[in-house]
Amino acid sequence: MIDKKENRVLVVDDEASQRDLLKMVLTEEGYNAEVASSGEEAVQKVGDRFYNLVIMDMKMGGMGGLAALKEIKEISPAAQVLIVTAYASVDTAVEAMRSGALNYLTKPIDLEELRVQVEKTMQFSHLVAENESLKAQVSGAFQAQEIIGKSPRIMEIFETLRMVAPTEATVLILGESGTGKELVADAIHANSNRGQGPLVKVNCAALPDTLLESELFGHEKGSFTGAVARREGRFKLADRGTLFLDEIGEMSLLLQAKLLRVIQTKSFERVGGTETITADVRLVVATNRDLEKEVREGRFREDLFYRLNVVPVTLPPLRERREDIPILAEHFLKEIAERNGKLIRGFSPEAMDLMVRNRWKGNVRELQNVVERAVIMARGDVIQPGDLPGHISDDGAAPSGGIIPGRPLSDLEREAIISTLEMTGGNRTEAAQLLGISRRTLQYKLKEFKIQ
Ligand SMILES: Nc1ncnc2c1ncn2[C@@H]1O[C@H](COP(=O)(O)OP(=O)(O)OP(=O)(O)O)[C@@H](O)[C@H]1O
Ligand SMILES: [Mg+2]
């Protein structure tokens, strides 16, 4: 589908042998590969013509990879950059990705990984080129997944996901209900090397203990009433893929012990069976409980917690990233309007304002439902406050009124701070955000007005 001849790659390394090896491999793969022997030369070449992809060593004499990366992204934002770094310097990798690198390879370079990464990056590059409107989203959309967001909290999560998805690491996804945990699990799988393999999901809260055990590990015929035939478990079905254990916090201590053993030995037996079964599975787990608290209170095994908590990803509640509300709302509006065949252009400023201020206890899922309802209810082609469910206007919105001409501004300021803090249940970060001031300024004003 993609004509690799049109794919220009620039290999940047001050070490000739490495440079030539990469060029040879890429040329064999059908790419149009060129080389540069320093950061300076790379910057110059990128200035002269377009490269879809730049593969660059971080540690070079002269200007160095990081500085070159920054310049390259400035000259040619559409050029994708893969950086090459020594195994030990994950910090450098993180910094490089902050500066715009798409991904990183560790030394010594595994040629198979190189092929996969280059192929992926090329596809990404073409996707970007094909759809100019994607440009605005590239920073938001994690490799074509439907995770919408541009707040710093979400950007941080994208960064973690980019780093961790292609690895084998167990990921623990934390967050309130409706914050997008399952979406993140999907993205991890899709962006992993197991993306072509199965993604098997098990909701640990949906089944009683004994059934969950047989669901996970399978059972032999006759092992319990109703076991009329042998059945493979989800672990086996996820072989060479990803197993997503949702609501892991609901798992009984007994089953937690069994799960721990499976993680340690990478093998298990079916319920009622003796045959040892192995499965090559990458684990992704999620819960809306505070697992550390569950551990402290004896409801979750500490040893299992440590096994699962390799890479924690904590999804912030929507009210802590209000700047994402408009783009999420627009995204859902477009999708839902299309599905319902309704022509709706957008939200009125008043309606959007109410949504941005709402508390969103149910997070993104609630927002999605509210938009869906609004689309169905809307009379005109713009969604008005009246199209939103009643609780959006009274539950969360900042109270208004009491503004009497002639009252000292400081009084109004004080009242605004107090009522906003009441609304956020005392959460100062959130209150500061709503008031449009920094946390520090809020802190200062609390002192000034002697508010407890
Ligand atoms: N950042 C996002 N961009 C677009 N859609 C999102 C985003 N986050 C969540 N959603 C959508 O919101 C809904 C809820 O997300 P999801 O099911 O992943 O949440 P969850 O954290 O697993 O919730 P629960 O704990 O209730 O199972 C889904 O329809 C999902 O597609
Ligand atoms: Mg979920």
PDB file of C-alpha atoms and ligand atoms in Angstrom, residues 146-148 176-183 246-247 288 321 328 331-332 364-365 368, ligand 1:
ATOM      1  CA  GLU A 146      -9.273   7.753  19.799  1.00  0.00           C
ATOM      2  CA  ILE A 147      -7.935   9.166  23.016  1.00  0.00           C
ATOM      3  CA  ILE A 148      -8.762  12.842  22.910  1.00  0.00           C
ATOM      4  CA  GLU A 176     -12.196   6.931  38.641  1.00  0.00           C
ATOM      5  CA  SER A 177     -15.053   5.384  36.767  1.00  0.00           C
ATOM      6  CA  GLY A 178     -15.432   6.684  33.225  1.00  0.00           C
ATOM      7  CA  THR A 179     -11.975   8.241  32.931  1.00  0.00           C
ATOM      8  CA  GLY A 180     -10.966   6.091  29.963  1.00  0.00           C
ATOM      9  CA  LYS A 181      -9.165   3.128  31.524  1.00  0.00           C
ATOM     10  CA  GLU A 182     -10.412   0.641  28.994  1.00  0.00           C
ATOM     11  CA  LEU A 183      -9.601   2.983  26.144  1.00  0.00           C
ATOM     12  CA  ASP A 246     -10.515  -5.021  34.487  1.00  0.00           C
ATOM     13  CA  GLU A 247     -11.643  -4.141  38.024  1.00  0.00           C
ATOM     14  CA  ASN A 288     -11.056   2.405  40.132  1.00  0.00           C
ATOM     15  CA  ARG A 321      -8.387  18.677  33.236  1.00  0.00           C
ATOM     16  CA  LEU A 328     -14.026  16.041  24.037  1.00  0.00           C
ATOM     17  CA  HIS A 331     -15.515  15.114  19.361  1.00  0.00           C
ATOM     18  CA  PHE A 332     -18.554  13.338  20.790  1.00  0.00           C
ATOM     19  CA  VAL A 364     -15.789  11.256  30.257  1.00  0.00           C
ATOM     20  CA  ARG A 365     -18.526   8.654  30.108  1.00  0.00           C
ATOM     21  CA  GLN A 368     -20.461  11.435  26.393  1.00  0.00           C
TER      22      GLN A 368
HETATM   23  N1  LIG B   1      -9.756  10.723  26.351  1.00  0.00           N
HETATM   24  C1  LIG B   1     -10.844  10.217  25.764  1.00  0.00           C
HETATM   25  N2  LIG B   1     -11.122  10.501  24.481  1.00  0.00           N
HETATM   26  C2  LIG B   1     -12.223  10.020  23.884  1.00  0.00           C
HETATM   27  N3  LIG B   1     -13.116   9.213  24.492  1.00  0.00           N
HETATM   28  C3  LIG B   1     -12.889   8.885  25.764  1.00  0.00           C
HETATM   29  C4  LIG B   1     -11.745   9.369  26.473  1.00  0.00           C
HETATM   30  N4  LIG B   1     -11.776   8.858  27.723  1.00  0.00           N
HETATM   31  C5  LIG B   1     -12.885   8.107  27.795  1.00  0.00           C
HETATM   32  N5  LIG B   1     -13.568   8.101  26.630  1.00  0.00           N
HETATM   33  C6  LIG B   1     -14.847   7.423  26.363  1.00  0.00           C
HETATM   34  O1  LIG B   1     -15.591   7.438  27.564  1.00  0.00           O
HETATM   35  C7  LIG B   1     -16.212   6.197  27.818  1.00  0.00           C
HETATM   36  C8  LIG B   1     -15.703   5.631  29.115  1.00  0.00           C
HETATM   37  O2  LIG B   1     -14.353   5.213  28.973  1.00  0.00           O
HETATM   38  P1  LIG B   1     -13.830   3.815  29.549  1.00  0.00           P
HETATM   39  O3  LIG B   1     -14.864   2.765  29.422  1.00  0.00           O
HETATM   40  O4  LIG B   1     -12.503   3.547  28.952  1.00  0.00           O
HETATM   41  O5  LIG B   1     -13.690   4.238  31.078  1.00  0.00           O
HETATM   42  P2  LIG B   1     -13.278   3.368  32.334  1.00  0.00           P
HETATM   43  O6  LIG B   1     -12.290   4.158  33.077  1.00  0.00           O
HETATM   44  O7  LIG B   1     -12.913   1.999  31.915  1.00  0.00           O
HETATM   45  O8  LIG B   1     -14.602   3.377  33.182  1.00  0.00           O
HETATM   46  P3  LIG B   1     -15.155   2.281  34.242  1.00  0.00           P
HETATM   47  O9  LIG B   1     -14.274   2.363  35.447  1.00  0.00           O
HETATM   48  O10 LIG B   1     -16.520   2.818  34.512  1.00  0.00           O
HETATM   49  O11 LIG B   1     -15.131   0.979  33.572  1.00  0.00           O
HETATM   50  C9  LIG B   1     -15.895   5.328  26.627  1.00  0.00           C
HETATM   51  O12 LIG B   1     -16.958   5.392  25.717  1.00  0.00           O
HETATM   52  C10 LIG B   1     -14.647   5.944  26.040  1.00  0.00           C
HETATM   53  O13 LIG B   1     -14.567   5.718  24.669  1.00  0.00           O
END
